[in-house]
Coordinates of C-alpha atoms in Angstrom, one line a residue:
M146 CA -57.2 40.0 37.8
T147 CA -59.4 36.9 37.6
E148 CA -58.7 36.7 33.8
I149 CA -54.9 36.8 34.4
K150 CA -55.2 34.0 37.0
K151 CA -57.1 31.8 34.6
E152 CA -54.5 32.4 31.9
T153 CA -51.6 31.4 34.2
E154 CA -53.5 28.3 35.3
N155 CA -54.0 27.3 31.7
N156 CA -50.4 27.9 30.9
D157 CA -49.3 25.8 33.9
F158 CA -51.6 23.0 32.8
G159 CA -50.2 23.1 29.2
A160 CA -46.6 22.9 30.4
F161 CA -47.5 20.0 32.7
S162 CA -49.1 18.1 29.9
T163 CA -46.1 18.7 27.5
N164 CA -43.7 17.4 30.2
K165 CA -45.9 14.3 30.6
R166 CA -45.8 13.6 26.9
E167 CA -42.0 14.0 26.8
E168 CA -41.7 11.5 29.6
K169 CA -43.9 9.0 27.9
I170 CA -41.9 9.3 24.6
Q171 CA -38.6 8.9 26.5
K172 CA -40.0 5.7 28.3
E173 CA -41.1 4.3 25.0
N174 CA -37.7 4.9 23.4
E175 CA -36.0 3.3 26.3
K176 CA -38.2 0.2 26.0
E177 CA -37.5 0.0 22.3
T178 CA -33.7 0.2 22.9
E179 CA -33.9 -2.4 25.6
K180 CA -35.8 -4.7 23.2
E181 CA -33.2 -4.2 20.5
E182 CA -30.4 -4.9 22.9
K183 CA -32.1 -8.2 24.0
I184 CA -32.6 -9.2 20.3
E185 CA -28.9 -8.5 19.6
Q186 CA -27.9 -10.5 22.7
N187 CA -30.0 -13.4 21.6
K188 CA -28.5 -13.4 18.1
I189 CA -26.3 -16.4 17.1
S190 CA -22.6 -15.8 16.6
F191 CA -19.9 -18.3 15.5
S192 CA -16.8 -18.0 13.2
T193 CA -17.8 -20.0 10.1
L194 CA -14.6 -19.6 8.2
T195 CA -12.3 -20.9 11.1
L196 CA -14.7 -23.8 11.8
I197 CA -14.7 -24.9 8.1
Q198 CA -10.9 -24.5 7.8
V199 CA -10.2 -26.6 11.0
A200 CA -12.7 -29.3 9.8
R201 CA -11.1 -29.4 6.4
N202 CA -7.5 -29.6 7.6
E203 CA -8.2 -32.2 10.3
N204 CA -10.2 -34.5 8.0
G205 CA -8.3 -35.1 4.8
I206 CA -8.5 -31.9 2.7
K207 CA -4.9 -31.1 3.4
H208 CA -3.9 -34.3 1.5
Y209 CA -6.8 -33.8 -1.1
D210 CA -8.7 -36.8 0.3
Y211 CA -12.2 -35.6 -0.4
Q212 CA -13.9 -38.9 0.3
R213 CA -12.7 -38.9 3.9
Y214 CA -14.0 -35.4 4.4
R215 CA -17.4 -36.4 2.9
H216 CA -17.7 -39.3 5.4
F217 CA -16.7 -36.9 8.2
C218 CA -19.5 -34.4 7.2
S219 CA -22.2 -37.2 7.0
K220 CA -21.2 -38.4 10.6
K221 CA -21.2 -34.8 11.9
L222 CA -24.7 -34.2 10.4
H223 CA -26.0 -37.4 12.0
K224 CA -24.7 -36.2 15.4
L225 CA -26.1 -32.7 15.0
R226 CA -29.5 -33.9 14.0
K227 CA -29.6 -36.2 17.1
Q228 CA -28.6 -33.3 19.4
C229 CA -31.2 -31.0 17.9
Q230 CA -33.8 -33.8 17.8
M231 CA -34.3 -33.2 14.0
T232 CA -33.9 -36.8 12.7
H233 CA -36.1 -37.6 9.6
G234 CA -38.7 -39.8 11.3
T235 CA -38.2 -43.2 13.0
G236 CA -37.9 -46.6 11.4
K237 CA -38.9 -47.0 7.8
K238 CA -41.0 -43.8 7.6
Y239 CA -39.3 -40.7 6.3
V240 CA -40.6 -37.5 7.8
P241 CA -38.6 -34.5 6.6
K242 CA -37.9 -31.8 9.2
P243 CA -36.7 -28.7 7.4
I244 CA -34.9 -25.9 9.1
R245 CA -36.7 -22.6 9.0
V246 CA -36.3 -19.1 10.4
E247 CA -39.1 -19.6 13.0
T248 CA -37.7 -22.9 14.4
T249 CA -34.0 -21.9 14.6
K250 CA -32.9 -21.2 18.2
S251 CA -29.3 -22.5 18.4
D252 CA -26.1 -22.5 16.3
R253 CA -26.3 -26.3 15.9
Q254 CA -29.3 -25.9 13.6
L255 CA -27.3 -23.6 11.3
L256 CA -24.3 -26.0 11.4
I257 CA -26.6 -28.7 9.9
L258 CA -27.0 -26.5 6.8
L259 CA -23.3 -25.6 6.7
F260 CA -22.1 -29.2 6.9
S261 CA -24.6 -30.4 4.4
A262 CA -23.3 -27.8 1.9
E263 CA -19.7 -28.9 2.8
R264 CA -20.7 -32.6 2.1
A265 CA -22.1 -31.7 -1.3
W266 CA -18.9 -29.6 -2.1
A267 CA -16.6 -32.5 -1.1
Y268 CA -18.5 -35.0 -3.2
A269 CA -18.4 -32.6 -6.2
S270 CA -14.7 -32.1 -5.9
E271 CA -14.2 -35.9 -5.5
L272 CA -16.0 -36.4 -8.8
K273 CA -14.1 -33.6 -10.5
E274 CA -10.8 -35.4 -9.8
A275 CA -12.1 -38.8 -11.1
Q276 CA -13.8 -37.8 -14.3
V277 CA -13.7 -41.1 -16.2
N278 CA -17.2 -41.2 -17.7
P279 CA -18.9 -38.2 -19.3
R280 CA -21.9 -38.8 -17.1
V281 CA -19.8 -38.0 -14.0
K282 CA -19.6 -34.3 -15.1
F283 CA -23.4 -34.0 -14.8
R284 CA -23.4 -35.6 -11.4
M285 CA -20.7 -33.2 -10.3
R286 CA -22.6 -30.2 -11.5
N287 CA -25.7 -31.3 -9.7
R288 CA -23.8 -31.7 -6.4
L289 CA -22.4 -28.2 -6.8
K290 CA -25.9 -26.9 -7.4
K291 CA -27.0 -28.6 -4.2
C292 CA -24.1 -27.1 -2.3
A293 CA -25.1 -23.6 -3.5
K294 CA -28.8 -24.3 -2.5
W295 CA -27.7 -25.2 1.1
A296 CA -25.5 -22.2 1.3
V297 CA -28.2 -19.8 0.1
Q298 CA -30.7 -21.3 2.7
L299 CA -28.1 -20.8 5.4
L300 CA -27.7 -17.1 4.3
E301 CA -31.5 -16.5 4.4
I302 CA -31.7 -17.7 8.0
A303 CA -28.5 -15.9 9.1
T304 CA -29.8 -12.5 7.9
E305 CA -32.4 -12.5 10.7
K306 CA -30.8 -14.8 13.4
C307 CA -27.1 -14.0 13.3
T308 CA -24.8 -11.1 14.2
D309 CA -23.3 -8.9 11.5
R310 CA -19.9 -10.5 11.6
T311 CA -21.2 -14.1 11.2
L312 CA -23.6 -12.9 8.5
L313 CA -20.7 -11.4 6.5
E314 CA -18.7 -14.6 6.8
I315 CA -21.6 -16.7 5.7
Q316 CA -22.3 -14.4 2.8
A317 CA -18.7 -14.7 1.6
Y318 CA -18.9 -18.5 1.9
A319 CA -22.3 -18.6 0.0
D320 CA -21.0 -16.3 -2.8
T321 CA -18.0 -18.5 -3.4
M322 CA -20.1 -21.7 -3.5
V323 CA -22.7 -20.1 -5.8
G324 CA -19.9 -18.7 -8.0
N325 CA -18.3 -22.2 -8.3
S326 CA -21.6 -23.7 -9.4
L327 CA -22.3 -20.9 -11.9
L328 CA -18.7 -21.3 -13.3
E329 CA -19.3 -24.9 -14.0
Y330 CA -22.5 -24.0 -15.9
E331 CA -20.5 -21.4 -17.8
N332 CA -22.5 -18.5 -16.6
F333 CA -19.4 -16.3 -16.3
K334 CA -20.9 -12.8 -15.8
E335 CA -23.0 -13.8 -12.7
A336 CA -20.1 -15.9 -11.4
L337 CA -17.7 -13.0 -11.6
E338 CA -20.2 -10.8 -9.7
R339 CA -20.3 -13.4 -6.9
F340 CA -16.5 -13.8 -6.8
L341 CA -15.9 -10.0 -6.6
R342 CA -18.4 -9.7 -3.7
A343 CA -16.7 -12.5 -1.8
K344 CA -13.3 -11.0 -2.5
T345 CA -14.3 -7.6 -1.0
V346 CA -15.4 -9.3 2.2
F347 CA -12.3 -11.6 2.5
E348 CA -10.0 -8.6 2.0
Q349 CA -11.6 -6.5 4.7
L350 CA -11.7 -9.3 7.2
S351 CA -8.1 -10.2 6.6
K352 CA -7.0 -6.6 7.6
V353 CA -9.0 -6.5 10.8
G354 CA -9.4 -10.1 12.1
E355 CA -7.2 -12.2 14.3
F356 CA -4.0 -13.9 13.0
V357 CA -5.8 -17.2 12.2
L358 CA -8.8 -15.5 10.6
S359 CA -6.5 -13.2 8.5
E360 CA -4.5 -16.2 7.2
I361 CA -7.8 -18.0 6.2
C362 CA -9.1 -14.9 4.5
E363 CA -5.9 -14.5 2.5
S364 CA -6.0 -18.1 1.3
Q365 CA -9.6 -17.7 0.3
T366 CA -8.9 -14.5 -1.6
K367 CA -6.2 -16.4 -3.6
E368 CA -8.7 -19.1 -4.5
V369 CA -11.3 -16.6 -5.5
E370 CA -8.8 -14.6 -7.7
I371 CA -8.3 -17.8 -9.8
G372 CA -12.0 -17.9 -10.5
I373 CA -12.1 -14.1 -11.3
R374 CA -9.2 -14.5 -13.8
Y375 CA -10.9 -17.5 -15.5
C376 CA -14.2 -15.6 -15.8
T377 CA -12.6 -12.4 -17.1
F378 CA -10.7 -14.4 -19.7
N379 CA -13.8 -16.0 -21.0
I380 CA -15.8 -12.7 -21.0
S381 CA -13.0 -10.9 -22.8
K382 CA -13.1 -13.7 -25.5
E383 CA -16.8 -13.0 -26.2
N384 CA -16.9 -9.2 -25.8
K385 CA -13.3 -8.3 -26.6
L386 CA -12.8 -6.2 -23.5
S387 CA -9.9 -5.9 -21.1
K388 CA -9.9 -7.1 -17.5
K389 CA -10.3 -3.5 -16.1
E390 CA -13.2 -2.7 -18.4
I391 CA -15.1 -5.9 -17.4
I392 CA -14.7 -5.2 -13.7
E393 CA -15.8 -1.5 -14.2
M394 CA -18.8 -2.6 -16.2
I395 CA -19.9 -5.0 -13.4
S396 CA -19.2 -2.4 -10.6
Q397 CA -21.4 0.2 -12.5
N398 CA -24.3 -2.3 -12.6
E399 CA -24.2 -2.7 -8.8
T400 CA -27.4 -3.7 -7.1
Q401 CA -28.9 -2.4 -3.8
G402 CA -27.7 -5.6 -2.0
L403 CA -24.1 -4.9 -2.8
T404 CA -24.2 -1.4 -1.5
L405 CA -25.9 -2.6 1.7
L406 CA -23.2 -5.3 2.0
R407 CA -20.4 -2.6 1.8
S408 CA -22.1 -0.5 4.5
K409 CA -22.5 -3.6 6.8
L410 CA -18.8 -4.4 6.1
D411 CA -17.7 -1.0 7.2
N412 CA -19.8 -1.2 10.4
V413 CA -18.4 -4.6 11.2
V414 CA -14.8 -3.6 10.6
T415 CA -15.1 -0.5 12.8
E416 CA -16.7 -2.6 15.6
M417 CA -14.0 -5.3 15.4
R418 CA -11.2 -2.7 15.5
K419 CA -12.7 -0.9 18.5
N420 CA -13.1 -4.2 20.4
Q421 CA -9.4 -5.0 19.6
L422 CA -8.3 -1.6 20.9
E423 CA -10.3 -1.8 24.1
S424 CA -8.7 -5.2 25.0
M425 CA -5.2 -4.1 23.7
D426 CA -2.3 -5.1 26.0
E427 CA 0.1 -5.8 23.2
I428 CA 0.7 -4.8 19.5
K429 CA 1.4 -7.4 16.8
W430 CA 4.0 -6.0 14.4
R431 CA 6.0 -7.9 11.8
G432 CA 5.3 -11.3 13.4
E433 CA 6.2 -10.1 16.9
S434 CA 4.0 -9.2 19.9
I435 CA 5.1 -6.0 21.7
Q436 CA 3.7 -5.6 25.3
I437 CA 2.5 -2.2 26.5
S438 CA 2.7 -1.9 30.2
N439 CA 2.5 1.9 30.5
K440 CA -1.1 3.1 30.6
A441 CA -0.3 6.6 29.2
I442 CA 1.4 5.1 26.1
R443 CA -1.4 2.6 25.6
L444 CA -4.1 5.4 25.7
K445 CA -2.1 7.5 23.1
I446 CA -1.8 4.5 20.7
I447 CA -5.5 3.6 21.1
S448 CA -6.7 7.1 20.5
A449 CA -4.4 7.4 17.4
E450 CA -5.7 4.1 15.9
E451 CA -9.3 5.2 16.6
L452 CA -8.7 8.4 14.7
E453 CA -7.2 6.4 11.8
I454 CA -10.4 4.2 11.7
E455 CA -12.6 7.3 11.6
N456 CA -10.6 8.9 8.9
Q457 CA -10.8 5.7 6.7
S458 CA -14.6 5.5 7.2
E459 CA -15.0 9.1 6.2
L460 CA -12.9 8.6 3.1
N461 CA -15.0 5.6 2.1
L462 CA -18.2 7.6 2.6
T463 CA -17.1 10.8 0.8
K464 CA -16.2 10.1 -2.7
I465 CA -16.1 13.3 -4.9
N466 CA -17.0 13.2 -8.6
T467 CA -14.9 15.3 -11.0
K468 CA -18.1 16.3 -12.9
D469 CA -19.6 18.2 -9.9
S470 CA -19.9 22.0 -10.1
D471 CA -18.5 22.4 -6.5
F472 CA -15.6 20.0 -7.2
K473 CA -12.9 22.4 -6.1
S474 CA -14.6 23.5 -2.8
K475 CA -15.3 19.9 -1.9
L476 CA -11.8 18.8 -2.7
E477 CA -10.4 21.6 -0.5
K478 CA -12.6 20.6 2.4
Q479 CA -11.6 17.0 2.1
F480 CA -7.9 17.9 1.9
T481 CA -8.1 20.1 5.0
S482 CA -9.9 17.5 7.0
Q483 CA -7.4 14.8 6.0
M484 CA -4.4 16.9 6.8
S485 CA -5.8 18.0 10.2
M486 CA -6.7 14.3 11.1
N487 CA -3.3 13.2 9.9
G488 CA -1.6 15.9 12.1
R489 CA -3.6 14.8 15.2
V490 CA -2.6 11.2 14.7
S491 CA 1.1 12.0 14.1
T492 CA 1.1 14.2 17.3
L493 CA -0.3 11.3 19.3
Y494 CA 2.3 8.9 18.0
N495 CA 5.1 11.4 18.7
E496 CA 3.9 11.9 22.2
A497 CA 3.8 8.1 22.7
R498 CA 7.3 7.9 21.3
E499 CA 8.6 10.6 23.7
L500 CA 7.1 8.7 26.7
T501 CA 8.7 5.4 25.6
W502 CA 12.1 7.2 25.2
N503 CA 11.7 8.8 28.7
E504 CA 11.3 5.2 30.1
L505 CA 14.0 3.7 28.0
N506 CA 16.8 6.3 28.4
P507 CA 17.4 5.8 32.2
L508 CA 17.2 2.0 31.9
Q509 CA 20.0 2.0 29.2
S510 CA 22.2 4.3 31.3
S511 CA 21.8 2.3 34.5
R512 CA 24.5 -0.1 35.7
N513 CA 22.1 -2.6 37.1
R514 CA 21.5 -5.1 34.3
S515 CA 19.3 -7.9 35.7
K516 CA 17.2 -10.2 33.5
A517 CA 14.0 -8.2 34.1
I518 CA 15.6 -4.9 33.1
V519 CA 17.2 -6.4 30.0
N520 CA 13.8 -7.8 28.9
Q521 CA 12.2 -4.4 29.6
I522 CA 14.8 -2.6 27.5
E523 CA 14.2 -5.0 24.6
I524 CA 10.4 -4.5 24.7
L525 CA 10.7 -0.7 25.0
S526 CA 13.3 -0.5 22.1
K527 CA 10.9 -2.5 19.9
L528 CA 8.0 -0.2 20.8
H529 CA 10.2 2.8 20.0
T530 CA 11.1 1.5 16.6
Y531 CA 7.4 0.6 15.9
L532 CA 6.4 4.2 16.8
A533 CA 9.3 5.7 14.7
F534 CA 8.1 3.7 11.7
K535 CA 4.5 4.8 12.3
T536 CA 5.5 8.5 12.4
H537 CA 7.5 8.3 9.2
E538 CA 4.8 6.4 7.4
L539 CA 2.2 9.1 8.4
A540 CA 4.5 11.8 7.2
I541 CA 4.9 10.1 3.8
T542 CA 1.1 9.7 3.5
R543 CA 0.6 13.4 4.4
N544 CA 3.0 14.4 1.5
K545 CA 1.2 12.0 -0.9
Y546 CA -2.2 13.6 0.0
A547 CA -0.7 17.0 -0.6
L548 CA 0.7 16.0 -4.0
E549 CA -2.7 14.5 -5.1
Y550 CA -4.4 17.7 -4.1
L551 CA -1.9 19.9 -5.9
K552 CA -2.1 17.8 -9.1
S553 CA -5.9 17.6 -9.1
S554 CA -6.3 21.4 -8.4
K555 CA -3.5 22.2 -10.9
G556 CA -1.3 24.0 -8.3
D557 CA 2.1 25.6 -8.7
S558 CA 5.0 23.4 -10.0
D559 CA 7.3 24.9 -7.3
K560 CA 5.1 23.6 -4.6
I561 CA 4.9 20.2 -6.2
V562 CA 8.7 20.0 -6.5
N563 CA 9.1 21.0 -2.8
N564 CA 6.6 18.3 -1.8
Y565 CA 8.5 15.7 -3.9
Q566 CA 11.8 16.8 -2.3
R567 CA 10.3 16.3 1.2
L568 CA 8.9 12.9 0.3
I569 CA 12.2 11.7 -1.0
Q570 CA 13.9 12.9 2.2
Q571 CA 11.4 11.0 4.4
L572 CA 11.8 7.9 2.3
H573 CA 15.6 8.1 2.8
E574 CA 15.0 8.3 6.6
L575 CA 12.6 5.3 6.5
L576 CA 15.3 3.4 4.5
E577 CA 17.8 4.1 7.3
L578 CA 15.3 2.8 9.9
E579 CA 14.8 -0.3 7.9
I580 CA 18.5 -1.0 7.6
D581 CA 18.9 -0.6 11.4
F582 CA 16.0 -2.9 12.0
K583 CA 17.6 -5.5 9.7
K584 CA 20.9 -5.3 11.6
G585 CA 19.1 -5.9 14.9
S586 CA 17.0 -8.8 13.9
E587 CA 18.3 -12.4 13.8
D588 CA 15.3 -14.2 12.2
K589 CA 16.0 -15.2 8.6
E590 CA 12.4 -14.6 7.5
Q591 CA 12.4 -11.1 9.0
I592 CA 15.7 -10.3 7.3
K593 CA 14.3 -11.4 3.9
N594 CA 11.2 -9.3 4.4
S595 CA 13.2 -6.2 5.4
E596 CA 15.4 -6.7 2.3
N597 CA 12.3 -6.8 0.2
R598 CA 11.0 -3.6 1.9
E599 CA 14.4 -1.9 1.2
K600 CA 14.0 -2.7 -2.5
L601 CA 10.5 -1.3 -2.5
I602 CA 11.6 1.9 -0.7
N603 CA 14.5 2.4 -3.2
A604 CA 12.0 1.9 -6.1
Q605 CA 9.8 4.6 -4.5
I606 CA 12.7 7.0 -4.1
F607 CA 13.7 6.6 -7.7
S608 CA 10.1 7.0 -9.0
N609 CA 9.5 10.1 -6.9
S610 CA 12.9 11.6 -8.0
A611 CA 11.9 11.0 -11.6
F612 CA 8.6 12.9 -11.1
R613 CA 10.6 15.7 -9.4
C614 CA 13.0 15.9 -12.4
F615 CA 10.0 16.0 -14.8
Y616 CA 8.3 19.0 -13.0
I617 CA 11.6 20.9 -12.8
A618 CA 12.3 20.3 -16.5
N619 CA 8.7 21.4 -17.3
S620 CA 9.3 24.7 -15.5
Y621 CA 12.6 25.2 -17.4
L622 CA 10.7 24.6 -20.7
I623 CA 8.2 27.3 -19.8
T624 CA 11.0 29.8 -19.2
E625 CA 12.6 28.7 -22.6
K626 CA 15.8 27.3 -21.0
F627 CA 15.9 24.5 -23.5
Q628 CA 19.4 23.0 -22.7
E629 CA 18.6 22.5 -19.0
A630 CA 15.2 21.2 -19.8
Q631 CA 16.5 18.6 -22.2
L632 CA 19.1 17.3 -19.8
L633 CA 16.5 17.0 -17.0
F634 CA 14.1 15.1 -19.3
E635 CA 16.9 12.7 -20.1
R636 CA 17.6 12.3 -16.4
T637 CA 13.9 11.5 -15.8
L638 CA 14.0 8.6 -18.3
E639 CA 17.1 7.2 -16.5
E640 CA 15.5 7.4 -13.1
I641 CA 12.3 5.7 -14.4
Q642 CA 14.3 2.8 -15.8
T643 CA 16.1 2.3 -12.4
A644 CA 12.8 2.5 -10.5
I645 CA 11.2 -0.1 -12.8
V646 CA 14.2 -2.4 -12.2
Y647 CA 13.8 -2.1 -8.4
F648 CA 10.0 -2.7 -8.6
K649 CA 10.6 -5.9 -10.6
R650 CA 13.0 -7.2 -8.0
C651 CA 10.3 -6.9 -5.3
K652 CA 8.1 -9.9 -4.4
K653 CA 4.9 -7.9 -4.7
T654 CA 5.1 -5.5 -7.6
D655 CA 2.9 -2.4 -7.4
S656 CA 1.1 -2.4 -10.7
I657 CA -0.4 1.1 -10.2
E658 CA 3.0 2.7 -9.7
I659 CA 4.5 0.9 -12.7
E660 CA 1.6 2.1 -14.8
N661 CA 2.2 5.7 -13.6
L662 CA 5.9 5.4 -14.5
H663 CA 5.0 4.1 -18.0
G664 CA 2.7 7.1 -18.4
L665 CA 5.5 9.4 -17.3
I666 CA 7.8 7.9 -20.0
K667 CA 5.2 8.8 -22.6
N668 CA 4.8 12.4 -21.3
T669 CA 8.6 12.9 -21.2
K670 CA 9.1 11.7 -24.7
S671 CA 6.3 14.0 -26.0
K672 CA 7.8 16.9 -24.1
I673 CA 11.3 16.2 -25.6
S674 CA 9.8 16.2 -29.1
Y675 CA 7.9 19.5 -28.3
L676 CA 11.1 21.0 -26.9
Q677 CA 13.1 20.1 -30.1
G678 CA 10.3 21.6 -32.3
T679 CA 10.1 24.9 -30.3
K680 CA 13.9 25.1 -30.3
L681 CA 14.0 24.8 -34.1
L682 CA 11.3 27.4 -34.6
K683 CA 13.1 29.8 -32.3
Y684 CA 16.3 29.3 -34.3
L685 CA 14.4 29.9 -37.6
E686 CA 12.9 33.1 -36.3
K687 CA 16.2 34.4 -35.1
N688 CA 18.0 33.7 -38.4
K689 CA 15.0 34.6 -40.6
V690 CA 15.0 31.3 -42.4
S691 CA 11.9 29.9 -44.0
P692 CA 10.6 26.7 -42.3
K693 CA 9.9 25.1 -45.8
N694 CA 13.6 24.8 -46.4
K695 CA 14.4 21.1 -45.8
N696 CA 18.2 21.3 -45.7
I697 CA 18.3 23.2 -42.4
K698 CA 21.1 22.3 -40.0
M699 CA 21.0 23.7 -36.5
E700 CA 24.2 25.3 -35.4
Q701 CA 25.2 26.3 -31.9
E702 CA 23.6 29.5 -30.7
N703 CA 26.9 30.8 -29.3
L704 CA 29.7 30.1 -31.8
E705 CA 32.9 29.8 -29.8
E706 CA 36.5 29.8 -30.7
K707 CA 37.9 26.4 -31.4
E708 CA 41.5 27.4 -30.3
F709 CA 42.3 28.4 -26.7
L710 CA 44.1 31.6 -25.9
I711 CA 46.8 29.9 -23.9
D712 CA 47.8 27.9 -27.1
R713 CA 47.8 30.9 -29.5
L714 CA 49.6 33.6 -27.5
E715 CA 52.2 34.2 -30.3
K716 CA 49.6 34.3 -33.1
T717 CA 47.5 37.4 -34.3
F718 CA 43.8 36.9 -34.4
D719 CA 40.7 38.6 -35.9
R720 CA 38.0 38.7 -33.3
K721 CA 35.3 40.2 -35.6
K722 CA 35.5 37.0 -37.7
Y723 CA 33.8 35.0 -34.9
A724 CA 31.2 37.5 -33.8
T725 CA 27.6 36.2 -33.8
S726 CA 25.5 39.4 -34.0
N727 CA 26.0 42.8 -35.7
R728 CA 26.5 44.4 -32.3
N729 CA 29.4 42.1 -31.6
K730 CA 30.9 42.8 -35.1
T731 CA 30.8 46.6 -34.6
E732 CA 32.2 46.4 -31.1
G733 CA 34.6 43.5 -31.8
M734 CA 33.5 41.8 -28.7
K735 CA 33.4 38.0 -28.3
R736 CA 33.6 35.5 -25.6
V737 CA 37.1 34.0 -25.8
N738 CA 38.1 30.6 -24.7
V739 CA 41.0 31.3 -22.4
V740 CA 41.9 27.9 -20.8
R741 CA 40.5 24.4 -21.3
F742 CA 38.4 23.5 -18.3
P743 CA 38.5 20.8 -17.0
P744 CA 42.1 20.3 -18.2
L745 CA 43.1 17.2 -20.2
L746 CA 44.8 14.4 -18.3
T747 CA 48.6 14.2 -18.7
S748 CA 50.8 11.2 -17.9
V749 CA 53.1 11.8 -14.8
Y750 CA 55.9 9.6 -13.5
S751 CA 55.0 7.7 -10.3
K752 CA 58.6 8.2 -9.0
P753 CA 61.3 10.9 -9.4
M754 CA 63.3 9.4 -12.3
L755 CA 66.4 11.7 -11.8
L756 CA 67.7 9.9 -8.7
D757 CA 67.1 6.4 -10.2
N758 CA 69.0 7.2 -13.4
S759 CA 71.8 9.4 -12.0
F760 CA 72.8 7.0 -9.2
N761 CA 75.0 4.9 -11.6
Y762 CA 76.8 8.0 -13.0
I763 CA 77.6 9.9 -9.8
V764 CA 81.3 9.6 -8.7
F765 CA 81.4 9.4 -4.9
P766 CA 84.6 10.4 -2.9
N767 CA 86.9 7.8 -1.4
L768 CA 86.3 7.5 2.3
E769 CA 88.5 4.5 3.2
E770 CA 91.1 6.6 5.1
K771 CA 88.4 8.2 7.2
S772 CA 86.8 4.8 8.0
K773 CA 90.1 3.3 9.3
P774 CA 90.5 3.4 13.1
K775 CA 93.3 5.7 14.5
K776 CA 96.3 4.1 16.2
R777 CA 96.6 5.2 19.9
F778 CA 99.5 4.7 22.2
W779 CA 99.3 4.2 25.9
L780 CA 101.1 6.7 28.0
F781 CA 102.7 5.4 31.2

């Protein structure tokens, strides 16, 4: 008994010690998290791109007055250095005060580096415009080099002292400045790497950021694209490579820094979107803000958009290689997850749409039409149209996912055709919604944009119908129905031509879809040639003709009578003469053309000619005696 008691005491002491350890670990973790939170709170955050854009627009860059902007930057630097107490000595002595990671405590110190880079850029662009002497070019290059130096220094401090969003903006800015300097020194490969990195950041921020930031990012992407085109042109001259091959080559030689940048970008984008959703009282859609007063509708939309963000982040993380051994199983898993996520999102949008309709329907039927009710009806109708567009777009994306999966897994052609049919139907519905939206809108810009979207939807309808025709024709070709297959292949070519015409009419032409259509043209032409070859071989096998004979003329498989039975009722006719096979000759059986169908057009008089011609020859009876009035006498 004493031994048992000792064992129990030891066990209790061990459990007590383990609990104490766990508590200590938990406290340590809590302290670490608190420290990290404090560090994040102390981090500097300011929108660099908006600040630069405002400074440039207000101080001469809008009118290409670079000198004025340079003077503004020098004045701004003097003010910032006085505020931070970082002036270079007093009087005649020059005591440099460099900005380091240890000394930086406020955003003003970072702004000193930013505006010094801007001043150098402004001076370089001023010299670029006025290149009179050849020595000016060297001065301009040196100023761009200085600008790149300031930008890199800013980036080094920002990595430790700034938030992720400001760091990304600074990194994009630094990449553009370094790219510009490398471009002037004709180091095209490194410049292209920098420009591509900056482009990725600008594109992602334009999708997520506010209206002002998105506009700035779009303008910056356009400027960067000019540099990319120039670099690719010069590299292609040297190496004789296309633009795609050059970009692929650079993307394959990615460094660790670029992959880290992309991961940071994804985190920043998700955080920004979540913050927008939390403080969402209105939706911005097609240049209009739609207010959401109902909490239930707001929650549905927020949850749907959060699911969309999660789905996009998963797609970016999971990229499947075709060379993997478990390619099919991975592809199936990805497809099922995408379809389930898409279904959940579409159900949430449909529920929100039903709730809006339940609010809107009694207001429309009510007789009381005050100003407040009219405004509410307008807001709810806009919200209803927005949700309708969202549901249709999600249905289209779902069908596109299904088609991609079926094509990659080499599924049945019947399933592919059915999916294309569904997609075409959904596009027609979306087109009807777009037409209704155009009729309701009064703004000229919105009408132009809707007309452009109509053209794009029509182009997509024709392209998808072309693909549908191709797959149907392919199935007919497999079953050796050559006539039907040939007709459908010709139809595909017609549909492709109309789709390309519609795509060219659009403002933004989708280059990927046009490339796919050109690829489909090649496939259809090759299939038509294969069809004709197989048809000829089948004919040779049937008639037992050697394929070496060059003077082969293909006849119709079913020889038919040239005369119709209705025209030769009085004539005698030998039916065995027109029989195609031996069986038909013995039996005397042959398909006879009875009547021409559809019948030929015959001229018919527009009026009955009998009455018009016979009127002059008809002798009418004399009715004068009957028309005279009768004499009557009064009887008294």
